[in-house]
Coordinates of N, CA and C in Angstrom, one line a residue:
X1 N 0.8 -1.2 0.0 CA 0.0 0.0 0.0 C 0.9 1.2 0.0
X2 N 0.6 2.3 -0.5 CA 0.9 3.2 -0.7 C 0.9 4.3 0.1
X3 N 2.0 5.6 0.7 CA 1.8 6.0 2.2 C 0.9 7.2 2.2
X4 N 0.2 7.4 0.8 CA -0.5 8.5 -0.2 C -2.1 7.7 0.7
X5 N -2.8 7.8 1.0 CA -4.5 7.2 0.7 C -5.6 7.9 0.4
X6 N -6.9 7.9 -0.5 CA -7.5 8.5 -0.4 C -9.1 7.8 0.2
X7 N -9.9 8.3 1.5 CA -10.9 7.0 1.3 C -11.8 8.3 0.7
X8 N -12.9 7.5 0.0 CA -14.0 8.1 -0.7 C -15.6 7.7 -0.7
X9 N -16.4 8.2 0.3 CA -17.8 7.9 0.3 C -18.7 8.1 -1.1
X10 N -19.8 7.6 -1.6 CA -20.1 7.7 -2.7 C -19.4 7.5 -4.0
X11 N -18.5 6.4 -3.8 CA -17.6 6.3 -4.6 C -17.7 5.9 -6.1
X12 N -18.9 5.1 -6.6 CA -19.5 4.2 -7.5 C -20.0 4.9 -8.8
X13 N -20.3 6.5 -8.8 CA -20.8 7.2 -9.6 C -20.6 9.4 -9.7
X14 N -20.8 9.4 -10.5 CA -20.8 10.9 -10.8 C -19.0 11.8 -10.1
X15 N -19.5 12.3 -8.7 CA -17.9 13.2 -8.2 C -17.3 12.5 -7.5
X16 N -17.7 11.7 -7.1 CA -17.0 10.5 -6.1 C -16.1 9.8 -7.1
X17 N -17.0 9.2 -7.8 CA -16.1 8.5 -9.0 C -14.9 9.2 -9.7
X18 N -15.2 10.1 -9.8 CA -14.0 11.2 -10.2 C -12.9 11.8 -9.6
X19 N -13.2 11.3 -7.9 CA -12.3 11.2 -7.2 C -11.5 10.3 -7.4
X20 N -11.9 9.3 -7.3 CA -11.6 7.8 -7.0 C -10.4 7.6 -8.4
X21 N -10.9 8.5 -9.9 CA -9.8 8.4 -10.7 C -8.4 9.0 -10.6
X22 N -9.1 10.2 -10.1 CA -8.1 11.7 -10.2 C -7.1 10.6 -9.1
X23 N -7.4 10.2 -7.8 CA -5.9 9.8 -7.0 C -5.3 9.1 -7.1
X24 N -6.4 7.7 -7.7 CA -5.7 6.7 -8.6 C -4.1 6.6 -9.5
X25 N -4.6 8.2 -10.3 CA -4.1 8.4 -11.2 C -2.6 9.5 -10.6
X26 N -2.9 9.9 -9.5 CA -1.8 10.4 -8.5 C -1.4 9.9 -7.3
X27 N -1.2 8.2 -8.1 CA -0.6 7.3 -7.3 C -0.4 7.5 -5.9
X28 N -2.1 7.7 -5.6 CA -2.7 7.3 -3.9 C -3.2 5.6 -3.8
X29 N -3.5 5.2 -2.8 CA -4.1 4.4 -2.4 C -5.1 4.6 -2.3
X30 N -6.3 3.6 -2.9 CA -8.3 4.5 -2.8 C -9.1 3.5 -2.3
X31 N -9.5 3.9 -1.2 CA -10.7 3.2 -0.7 C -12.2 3.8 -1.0
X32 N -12.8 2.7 -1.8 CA -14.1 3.4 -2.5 C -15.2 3.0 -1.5
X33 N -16.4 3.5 -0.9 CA -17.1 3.2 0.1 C -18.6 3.7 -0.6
X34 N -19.1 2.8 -0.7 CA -20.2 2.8 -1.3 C -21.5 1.3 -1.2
X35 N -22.8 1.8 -1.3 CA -23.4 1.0 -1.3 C -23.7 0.1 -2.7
X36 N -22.8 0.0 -3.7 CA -22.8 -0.6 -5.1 C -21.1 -0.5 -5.6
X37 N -20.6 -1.4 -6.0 CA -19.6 -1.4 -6.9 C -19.5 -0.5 -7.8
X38 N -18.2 0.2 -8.5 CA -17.9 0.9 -9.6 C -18.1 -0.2 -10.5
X39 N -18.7 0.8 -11.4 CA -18.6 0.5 -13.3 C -17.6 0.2 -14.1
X40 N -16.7 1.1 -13.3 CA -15.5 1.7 -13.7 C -14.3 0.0 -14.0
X41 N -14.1 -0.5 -15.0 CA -13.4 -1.7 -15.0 C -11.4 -1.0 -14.7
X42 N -11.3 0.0 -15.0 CA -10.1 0.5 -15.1 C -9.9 0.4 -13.3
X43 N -10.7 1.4 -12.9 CA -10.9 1.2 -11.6 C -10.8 0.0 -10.7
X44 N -11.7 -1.0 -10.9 CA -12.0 -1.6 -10.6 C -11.0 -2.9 -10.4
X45 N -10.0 -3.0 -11.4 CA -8.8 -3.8 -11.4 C -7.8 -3.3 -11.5
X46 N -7.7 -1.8 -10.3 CA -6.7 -1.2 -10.1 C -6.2 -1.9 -8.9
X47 N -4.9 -2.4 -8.6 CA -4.0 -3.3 -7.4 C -4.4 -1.9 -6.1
X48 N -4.3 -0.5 -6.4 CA -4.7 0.3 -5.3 C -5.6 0.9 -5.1
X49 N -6.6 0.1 -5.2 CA -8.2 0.3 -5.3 C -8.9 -1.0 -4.7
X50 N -10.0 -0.4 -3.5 CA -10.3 -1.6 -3.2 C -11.8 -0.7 -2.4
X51 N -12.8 -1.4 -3.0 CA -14.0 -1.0 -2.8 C -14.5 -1.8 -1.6
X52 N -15.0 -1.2 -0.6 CA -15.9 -1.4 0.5 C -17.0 -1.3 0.8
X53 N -18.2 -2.4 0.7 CA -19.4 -2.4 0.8 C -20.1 -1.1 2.0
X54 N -20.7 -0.5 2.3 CA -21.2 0.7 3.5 C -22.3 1.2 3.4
X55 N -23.3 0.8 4.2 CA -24.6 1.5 3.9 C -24.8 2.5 5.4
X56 N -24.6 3.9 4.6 CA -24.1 5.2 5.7 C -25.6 5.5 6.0
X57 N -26.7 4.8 5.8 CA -28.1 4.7 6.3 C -27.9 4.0 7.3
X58 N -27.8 3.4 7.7 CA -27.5 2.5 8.6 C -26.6 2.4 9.9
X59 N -26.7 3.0 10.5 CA -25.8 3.4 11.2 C -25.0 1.7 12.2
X60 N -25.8 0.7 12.1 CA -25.2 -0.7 12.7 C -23.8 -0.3 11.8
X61 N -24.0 -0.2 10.5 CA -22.7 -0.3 9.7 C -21.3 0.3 9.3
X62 N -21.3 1.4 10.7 CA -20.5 2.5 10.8 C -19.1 1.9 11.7
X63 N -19.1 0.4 12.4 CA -18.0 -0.6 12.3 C -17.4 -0.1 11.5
X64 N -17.7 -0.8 10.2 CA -17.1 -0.7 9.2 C -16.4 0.6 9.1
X65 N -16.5 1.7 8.8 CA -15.3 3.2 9.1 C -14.8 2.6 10.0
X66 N -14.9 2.1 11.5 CA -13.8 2.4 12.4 C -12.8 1.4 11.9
X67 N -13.4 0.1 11.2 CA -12.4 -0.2 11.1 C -11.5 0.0 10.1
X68 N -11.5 0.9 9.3 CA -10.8 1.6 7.7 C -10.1 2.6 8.9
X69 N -10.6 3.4 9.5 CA -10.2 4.6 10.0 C -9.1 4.4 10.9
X70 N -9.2 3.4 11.9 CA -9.2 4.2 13.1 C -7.8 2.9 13.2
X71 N -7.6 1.9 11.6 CA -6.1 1.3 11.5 C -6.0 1.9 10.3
X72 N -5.9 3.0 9.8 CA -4.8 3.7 8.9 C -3.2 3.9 9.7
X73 N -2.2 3.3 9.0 CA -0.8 4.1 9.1 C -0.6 4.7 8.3
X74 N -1.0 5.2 7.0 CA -0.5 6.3 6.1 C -0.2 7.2 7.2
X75 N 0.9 8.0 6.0 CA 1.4 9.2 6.7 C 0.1 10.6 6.3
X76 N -0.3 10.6 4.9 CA -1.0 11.9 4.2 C -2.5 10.7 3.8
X77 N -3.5 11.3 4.5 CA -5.1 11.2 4.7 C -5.8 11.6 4.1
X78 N -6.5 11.6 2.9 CA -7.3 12.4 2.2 C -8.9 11.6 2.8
X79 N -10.0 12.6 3.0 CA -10.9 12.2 3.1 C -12.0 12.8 2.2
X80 N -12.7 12.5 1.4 CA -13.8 12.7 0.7 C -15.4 12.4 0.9
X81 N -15.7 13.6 1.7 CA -17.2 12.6 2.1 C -18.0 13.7 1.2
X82 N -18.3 12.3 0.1 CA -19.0 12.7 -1.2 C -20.7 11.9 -1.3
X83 N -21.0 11.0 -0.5 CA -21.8 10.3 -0.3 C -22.9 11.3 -0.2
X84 N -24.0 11.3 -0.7 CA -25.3 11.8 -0.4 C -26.7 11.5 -1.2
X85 N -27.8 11.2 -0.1 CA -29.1 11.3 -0.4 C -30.0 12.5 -0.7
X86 N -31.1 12.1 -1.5 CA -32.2 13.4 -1.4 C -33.9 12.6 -2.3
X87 N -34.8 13.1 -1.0 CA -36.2 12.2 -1.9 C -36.9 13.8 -1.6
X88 N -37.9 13.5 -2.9 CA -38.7 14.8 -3.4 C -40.1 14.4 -2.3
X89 N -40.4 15.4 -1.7 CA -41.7 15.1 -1.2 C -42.1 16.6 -0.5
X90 N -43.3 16.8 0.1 CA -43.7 17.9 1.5 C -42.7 17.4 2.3
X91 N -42.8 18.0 3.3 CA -42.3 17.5 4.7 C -43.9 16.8 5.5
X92 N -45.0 17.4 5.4 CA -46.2 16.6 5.1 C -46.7 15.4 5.0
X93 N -46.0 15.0 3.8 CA -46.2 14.1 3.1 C -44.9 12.9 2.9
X94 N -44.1 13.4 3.5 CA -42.4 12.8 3.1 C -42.8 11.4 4.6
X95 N -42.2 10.4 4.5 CA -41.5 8.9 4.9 C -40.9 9.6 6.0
X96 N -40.7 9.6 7.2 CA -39.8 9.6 8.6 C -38.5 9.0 8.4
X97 N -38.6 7.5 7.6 CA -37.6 7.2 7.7 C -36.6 7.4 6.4
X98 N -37.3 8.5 5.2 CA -36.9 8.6 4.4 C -35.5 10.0 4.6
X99 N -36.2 11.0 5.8 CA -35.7 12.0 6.3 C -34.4 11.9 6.9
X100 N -34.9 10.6 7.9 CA -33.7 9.9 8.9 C -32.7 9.9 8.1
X101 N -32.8 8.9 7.0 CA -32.1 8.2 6.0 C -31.0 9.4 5.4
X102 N -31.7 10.7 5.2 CA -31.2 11.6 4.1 C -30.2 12.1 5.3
X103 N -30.6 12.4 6.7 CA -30.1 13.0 7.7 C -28.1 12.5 8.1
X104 N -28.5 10.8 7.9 CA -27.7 9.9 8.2 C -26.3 10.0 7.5
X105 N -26.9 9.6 6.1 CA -25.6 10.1 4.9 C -25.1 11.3 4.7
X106 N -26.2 12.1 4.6 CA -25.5 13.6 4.6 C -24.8 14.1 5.7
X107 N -25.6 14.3 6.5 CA -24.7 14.6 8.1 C -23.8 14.0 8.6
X108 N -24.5 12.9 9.5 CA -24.2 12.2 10.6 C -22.5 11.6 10.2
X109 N -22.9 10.8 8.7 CA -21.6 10.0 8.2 C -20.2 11.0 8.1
X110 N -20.2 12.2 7.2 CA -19.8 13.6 7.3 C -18.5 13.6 8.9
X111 N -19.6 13.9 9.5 CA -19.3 14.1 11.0 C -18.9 12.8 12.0
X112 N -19.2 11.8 11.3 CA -18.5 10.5 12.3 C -17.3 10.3 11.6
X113 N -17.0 10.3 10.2 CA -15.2 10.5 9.6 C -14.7 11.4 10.0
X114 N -15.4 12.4 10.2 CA -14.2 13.6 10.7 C -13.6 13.6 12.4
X115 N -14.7 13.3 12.8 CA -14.3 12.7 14.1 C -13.2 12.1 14.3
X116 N -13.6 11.0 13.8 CA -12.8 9.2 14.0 C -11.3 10.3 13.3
X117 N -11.5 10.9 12.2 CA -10.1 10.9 11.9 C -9.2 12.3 12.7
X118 N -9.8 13.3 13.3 CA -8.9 13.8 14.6 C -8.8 12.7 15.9
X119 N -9.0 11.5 15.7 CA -8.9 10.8 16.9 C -7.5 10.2 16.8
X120 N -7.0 10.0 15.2 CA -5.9 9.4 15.1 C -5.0 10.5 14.3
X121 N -5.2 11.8 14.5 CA -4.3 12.7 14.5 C -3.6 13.0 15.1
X122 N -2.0 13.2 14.2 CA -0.3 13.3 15.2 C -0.2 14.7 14.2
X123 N 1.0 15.2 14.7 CA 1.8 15.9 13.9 C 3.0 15.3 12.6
X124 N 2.9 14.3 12.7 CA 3.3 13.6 11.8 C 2.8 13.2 10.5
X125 N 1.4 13.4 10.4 CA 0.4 13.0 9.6 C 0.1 14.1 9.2
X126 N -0.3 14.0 8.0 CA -1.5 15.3 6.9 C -2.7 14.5 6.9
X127 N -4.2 15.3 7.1 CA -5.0 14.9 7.2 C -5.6 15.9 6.3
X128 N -6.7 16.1 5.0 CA -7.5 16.5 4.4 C -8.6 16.1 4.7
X129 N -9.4 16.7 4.6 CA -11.1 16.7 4.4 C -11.7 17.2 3.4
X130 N -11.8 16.8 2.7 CA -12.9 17.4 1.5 C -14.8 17.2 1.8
X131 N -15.0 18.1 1.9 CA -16.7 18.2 2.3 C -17.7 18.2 1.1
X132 N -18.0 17.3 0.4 CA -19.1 17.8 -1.0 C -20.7 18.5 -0.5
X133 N -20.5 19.6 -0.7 CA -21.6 20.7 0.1 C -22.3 20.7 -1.2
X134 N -23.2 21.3 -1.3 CA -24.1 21.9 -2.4 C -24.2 23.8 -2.4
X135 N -24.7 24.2 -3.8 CA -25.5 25.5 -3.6 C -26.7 25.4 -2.9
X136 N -27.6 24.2 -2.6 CA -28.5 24.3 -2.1 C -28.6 24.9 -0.4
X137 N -27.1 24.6 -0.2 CA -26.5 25.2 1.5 C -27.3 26.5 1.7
X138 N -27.2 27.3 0.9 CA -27.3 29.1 0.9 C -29.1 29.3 0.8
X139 N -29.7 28.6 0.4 CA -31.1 28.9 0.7 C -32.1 27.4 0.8
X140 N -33.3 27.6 1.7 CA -34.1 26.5 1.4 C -34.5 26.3 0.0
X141 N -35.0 24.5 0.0 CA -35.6 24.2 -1.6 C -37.0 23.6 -1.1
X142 N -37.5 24.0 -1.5 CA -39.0 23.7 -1.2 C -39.5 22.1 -2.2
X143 N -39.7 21.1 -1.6 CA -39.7 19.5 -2.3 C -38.7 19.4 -1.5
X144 N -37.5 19.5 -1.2 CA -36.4 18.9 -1.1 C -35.8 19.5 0.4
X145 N -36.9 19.7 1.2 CA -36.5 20.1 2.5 C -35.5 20.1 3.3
X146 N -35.2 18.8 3.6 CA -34.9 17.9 4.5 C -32.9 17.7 3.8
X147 N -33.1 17.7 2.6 CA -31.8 17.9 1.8 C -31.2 19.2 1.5
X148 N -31.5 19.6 2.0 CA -30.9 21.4 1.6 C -30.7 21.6 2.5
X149 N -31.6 21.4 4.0 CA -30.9 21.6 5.8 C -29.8 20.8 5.5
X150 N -29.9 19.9 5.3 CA -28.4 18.6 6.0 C -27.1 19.4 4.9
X151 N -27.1 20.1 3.9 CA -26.3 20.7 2.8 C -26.2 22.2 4.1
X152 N -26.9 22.2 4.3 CA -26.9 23.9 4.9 C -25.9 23.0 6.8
X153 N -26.0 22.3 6.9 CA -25.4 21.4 8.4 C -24.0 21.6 7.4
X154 N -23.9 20.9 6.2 CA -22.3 20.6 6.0 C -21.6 21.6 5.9
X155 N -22.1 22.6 5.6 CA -21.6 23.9 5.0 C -21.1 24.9 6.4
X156 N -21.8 24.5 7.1 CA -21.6 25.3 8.7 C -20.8 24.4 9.6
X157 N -20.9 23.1 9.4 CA -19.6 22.2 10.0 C -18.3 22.6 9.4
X158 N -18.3 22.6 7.9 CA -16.9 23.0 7.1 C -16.5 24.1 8.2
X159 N -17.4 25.1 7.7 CA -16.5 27.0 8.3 C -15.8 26.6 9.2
X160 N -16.7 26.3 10.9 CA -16.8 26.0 11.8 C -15.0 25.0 12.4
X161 N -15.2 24.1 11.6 CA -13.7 23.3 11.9 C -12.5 23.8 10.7
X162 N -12.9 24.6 9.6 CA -11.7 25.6 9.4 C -11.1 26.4 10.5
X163 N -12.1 27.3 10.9 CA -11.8 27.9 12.4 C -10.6 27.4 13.2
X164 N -11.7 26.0 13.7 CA -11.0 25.5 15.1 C -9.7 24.7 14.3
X165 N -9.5 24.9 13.3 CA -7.5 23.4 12.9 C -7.3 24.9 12.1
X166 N -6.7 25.7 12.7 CA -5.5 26.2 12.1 C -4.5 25.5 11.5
X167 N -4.4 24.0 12.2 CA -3.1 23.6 11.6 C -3.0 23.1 10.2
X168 N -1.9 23.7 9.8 CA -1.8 23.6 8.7 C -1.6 21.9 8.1
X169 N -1.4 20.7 9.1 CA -1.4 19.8 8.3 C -2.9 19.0 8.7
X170 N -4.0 20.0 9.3 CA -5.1 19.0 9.1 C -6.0 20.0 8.4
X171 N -6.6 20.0 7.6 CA -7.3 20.6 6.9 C -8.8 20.4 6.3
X172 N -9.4 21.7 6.1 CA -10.9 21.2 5.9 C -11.1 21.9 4.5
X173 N -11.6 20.8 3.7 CA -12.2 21.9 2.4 C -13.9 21.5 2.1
X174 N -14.6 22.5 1.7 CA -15.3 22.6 1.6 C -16.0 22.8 -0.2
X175 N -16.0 21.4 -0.9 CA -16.7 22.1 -2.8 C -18.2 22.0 -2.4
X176 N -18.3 23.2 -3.1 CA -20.0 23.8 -3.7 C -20.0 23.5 -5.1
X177 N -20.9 22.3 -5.2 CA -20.7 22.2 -7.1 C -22.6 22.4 -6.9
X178 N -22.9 22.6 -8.4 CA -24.3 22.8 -8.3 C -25.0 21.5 -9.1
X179 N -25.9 21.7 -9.9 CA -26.2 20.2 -10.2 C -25.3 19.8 -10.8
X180 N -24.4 18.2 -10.9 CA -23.4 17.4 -11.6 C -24.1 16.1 -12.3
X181 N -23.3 15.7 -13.2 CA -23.8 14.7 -13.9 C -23.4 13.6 -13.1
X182 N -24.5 13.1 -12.5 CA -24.2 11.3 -11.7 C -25.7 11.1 -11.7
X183 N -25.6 9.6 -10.8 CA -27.0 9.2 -10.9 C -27.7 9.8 -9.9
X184 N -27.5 10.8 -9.0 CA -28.3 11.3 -7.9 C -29.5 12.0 -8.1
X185 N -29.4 12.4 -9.5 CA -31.0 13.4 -10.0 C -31.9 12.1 -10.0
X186 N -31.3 11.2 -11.0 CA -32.5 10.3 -11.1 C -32.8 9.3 -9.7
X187 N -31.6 9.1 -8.8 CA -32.2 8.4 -7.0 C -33.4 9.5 -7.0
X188 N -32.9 10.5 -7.2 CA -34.0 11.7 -6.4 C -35.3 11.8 -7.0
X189 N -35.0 11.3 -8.2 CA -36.1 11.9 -9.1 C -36.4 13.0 -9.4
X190 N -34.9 14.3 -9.6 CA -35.1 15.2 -10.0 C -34.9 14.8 -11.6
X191 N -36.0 16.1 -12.3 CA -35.9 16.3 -13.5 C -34.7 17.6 -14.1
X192 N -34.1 17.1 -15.2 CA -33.0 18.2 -15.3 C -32.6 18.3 -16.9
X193 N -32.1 18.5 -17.3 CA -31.8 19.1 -18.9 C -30.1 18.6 -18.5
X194 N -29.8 17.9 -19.2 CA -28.2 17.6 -19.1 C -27.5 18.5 -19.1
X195 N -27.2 19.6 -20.1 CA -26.8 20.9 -20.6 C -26.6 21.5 -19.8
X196 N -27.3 21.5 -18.7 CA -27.4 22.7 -17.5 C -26.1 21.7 -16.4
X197 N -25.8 20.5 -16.6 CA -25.2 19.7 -15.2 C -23.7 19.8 -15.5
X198 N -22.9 20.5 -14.6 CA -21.6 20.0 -14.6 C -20.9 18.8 -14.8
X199 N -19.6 18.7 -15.4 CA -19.2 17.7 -15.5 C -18.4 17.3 -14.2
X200 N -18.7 16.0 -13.7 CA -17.8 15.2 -12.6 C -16.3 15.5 -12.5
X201 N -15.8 15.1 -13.6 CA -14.3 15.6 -13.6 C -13.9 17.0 -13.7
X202 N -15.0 17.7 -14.0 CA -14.4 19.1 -14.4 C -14.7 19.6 -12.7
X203 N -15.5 19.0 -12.0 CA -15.8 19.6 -10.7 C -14.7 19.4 -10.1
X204 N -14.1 17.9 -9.9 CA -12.9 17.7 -9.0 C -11.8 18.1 -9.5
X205 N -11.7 18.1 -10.8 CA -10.2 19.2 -11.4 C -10.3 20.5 -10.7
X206 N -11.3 21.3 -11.4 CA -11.2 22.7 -10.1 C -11.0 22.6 -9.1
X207 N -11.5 21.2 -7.9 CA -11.7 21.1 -6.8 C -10.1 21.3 -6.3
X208 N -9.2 20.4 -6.9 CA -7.7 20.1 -7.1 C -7.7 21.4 -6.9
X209 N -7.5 21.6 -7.8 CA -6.8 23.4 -8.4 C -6.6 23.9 -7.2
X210 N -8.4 24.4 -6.9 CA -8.4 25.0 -5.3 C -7.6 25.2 -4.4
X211 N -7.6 24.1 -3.8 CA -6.8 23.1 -2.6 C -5.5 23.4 -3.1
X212 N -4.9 23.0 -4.3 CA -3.4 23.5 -4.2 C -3.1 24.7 -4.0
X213 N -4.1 25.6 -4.5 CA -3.6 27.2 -4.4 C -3.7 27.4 -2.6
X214 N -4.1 26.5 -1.8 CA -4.2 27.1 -0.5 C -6.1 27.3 0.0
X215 N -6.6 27.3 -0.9 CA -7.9 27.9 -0.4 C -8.9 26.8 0.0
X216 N -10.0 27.7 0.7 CA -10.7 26.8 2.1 C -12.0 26.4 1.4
X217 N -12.4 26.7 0.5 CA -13.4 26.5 -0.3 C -13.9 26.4 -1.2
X218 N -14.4 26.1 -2.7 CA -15.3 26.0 -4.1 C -16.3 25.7 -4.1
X219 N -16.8 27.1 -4.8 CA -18.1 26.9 -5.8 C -18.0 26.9 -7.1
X220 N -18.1 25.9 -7.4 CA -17.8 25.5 -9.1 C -18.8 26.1 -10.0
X221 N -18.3 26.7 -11.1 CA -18.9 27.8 -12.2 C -19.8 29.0 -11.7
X222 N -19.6 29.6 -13.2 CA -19.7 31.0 -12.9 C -21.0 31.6 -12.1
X223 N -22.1 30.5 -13.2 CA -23.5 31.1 -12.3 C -24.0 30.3 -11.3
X224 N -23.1 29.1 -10.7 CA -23.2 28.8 -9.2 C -22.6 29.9 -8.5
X225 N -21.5 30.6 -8.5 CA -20.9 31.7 -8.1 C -21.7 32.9 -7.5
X226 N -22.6 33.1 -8.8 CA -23.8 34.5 -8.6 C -24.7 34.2 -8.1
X227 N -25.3 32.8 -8.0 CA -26.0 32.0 -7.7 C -26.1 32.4 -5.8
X228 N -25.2 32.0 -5.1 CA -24.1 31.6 -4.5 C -24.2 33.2 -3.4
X229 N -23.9 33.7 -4.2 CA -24.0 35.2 -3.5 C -25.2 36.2 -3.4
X230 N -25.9 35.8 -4.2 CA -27.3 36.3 -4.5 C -28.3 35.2 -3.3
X231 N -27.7 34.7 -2.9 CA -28.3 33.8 -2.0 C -27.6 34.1 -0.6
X232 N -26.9 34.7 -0.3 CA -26.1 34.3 0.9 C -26.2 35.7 1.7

């Protein structure tokens, strides 16, 4: 194994997957954490790639992180918690345990890696966090209630533990992409016009970018940008 790792929730489709290449391909170690296998055959019969079954609904199955987490010896930690749900409904009318559900992967999972991973923070170690936040952080979505708070939770945890780690070798980032091309419109059942969706790779290439120049946060393209601030 390699002393580079990156683990990656949501790993199987759209920005996750795009992670999962980009470190691949910057000879990291990649732990893919998802509830479905990658498609990806390149991926998939990579020697430093190794996909881990994890249903972040579930909280019985959050073993599983401690045990990825909490026996890492890498020296440099990348963490990507790109995993996320969203069902279209009232709040009215919406499943309890559909809310729970959305609550679990977005938040909770979020917030139990970041945990677990200042538990086995030294000064020896580089630790990253990459946070996949939404534009939907900056205002409510009406259908999509329950998914735009837990986006509006990530976005306020990000600032929040920028703050508190000054140090420069644990770090928090925070991407704002707006809609992307993966399968999460259609889990959701949102309707969308392709044309209008970001590309996966083009999100985590900027994402990169970012992060190398030093900075704490992205909102990916221009009119998520105005978007972004016309909301905030």
């Amino acid at each position: 194994m390699l002393d580079r790792i990156a683990i990656i929730t949501g790993s199987s489709s759209g920005i996750g997957q795009s992670f999962v290449r980009h470190y691949l391909n910057n000879k990291y170690s990649v732990i893919g954490i998802d509830i479905q296998s990658t498609n990806d055959d390149i991926v998939a019969q990579s020697e430093e790639f190794r996909y881990t079954y994890c249903d972040l609904a579930d909280v019985n199955s959050y073993e599983i992180l401690d045990d990825i987490i909490l026996g890492l010896t890498n020296k440099n930690i990348t963490m990507v918690n790109c995993a996320g749900i969203a069902f279209i409904a009232r709040i009215s009318e919406s499943k309890l345990i559909n809310n729970i559900s959305t609550l679990l992967v977005n938040c909770y999972a979020p917030l139990y890696t970041t945990t677990r991973l200042t538990e086995i923070y030294s000064k020896n170690r580089r630790i990253t966090i990459i946070n996949v936040s939404s534009t939907v952080a900056f205002s409510p979505i009406p259908l999509m209630a329950v998914y735009g708070a837990s986006k509006a939770f990530l976005h306020s945890l990000s600032l929040a533990m920028q703050h508190e780690n000054r140090d420069e070798r644990f770090d928090i980032f925070e991407l704002i992409p707006g809609g992307t091309e993966s399968n999460f419109q259609k889990s959701a059942g949102v309707k969308t016009k392709n044309d209008n969706l970001l590309s996966p790779d083009r999100v985590v290439e900027d994402c990169i970018k970012a992060i190398n120049r030093g900075k704490k946060h992205l909102v990916v393209g221009i009119k998520n940008k105005i978007l972004v601030m016309v909301m905030s």
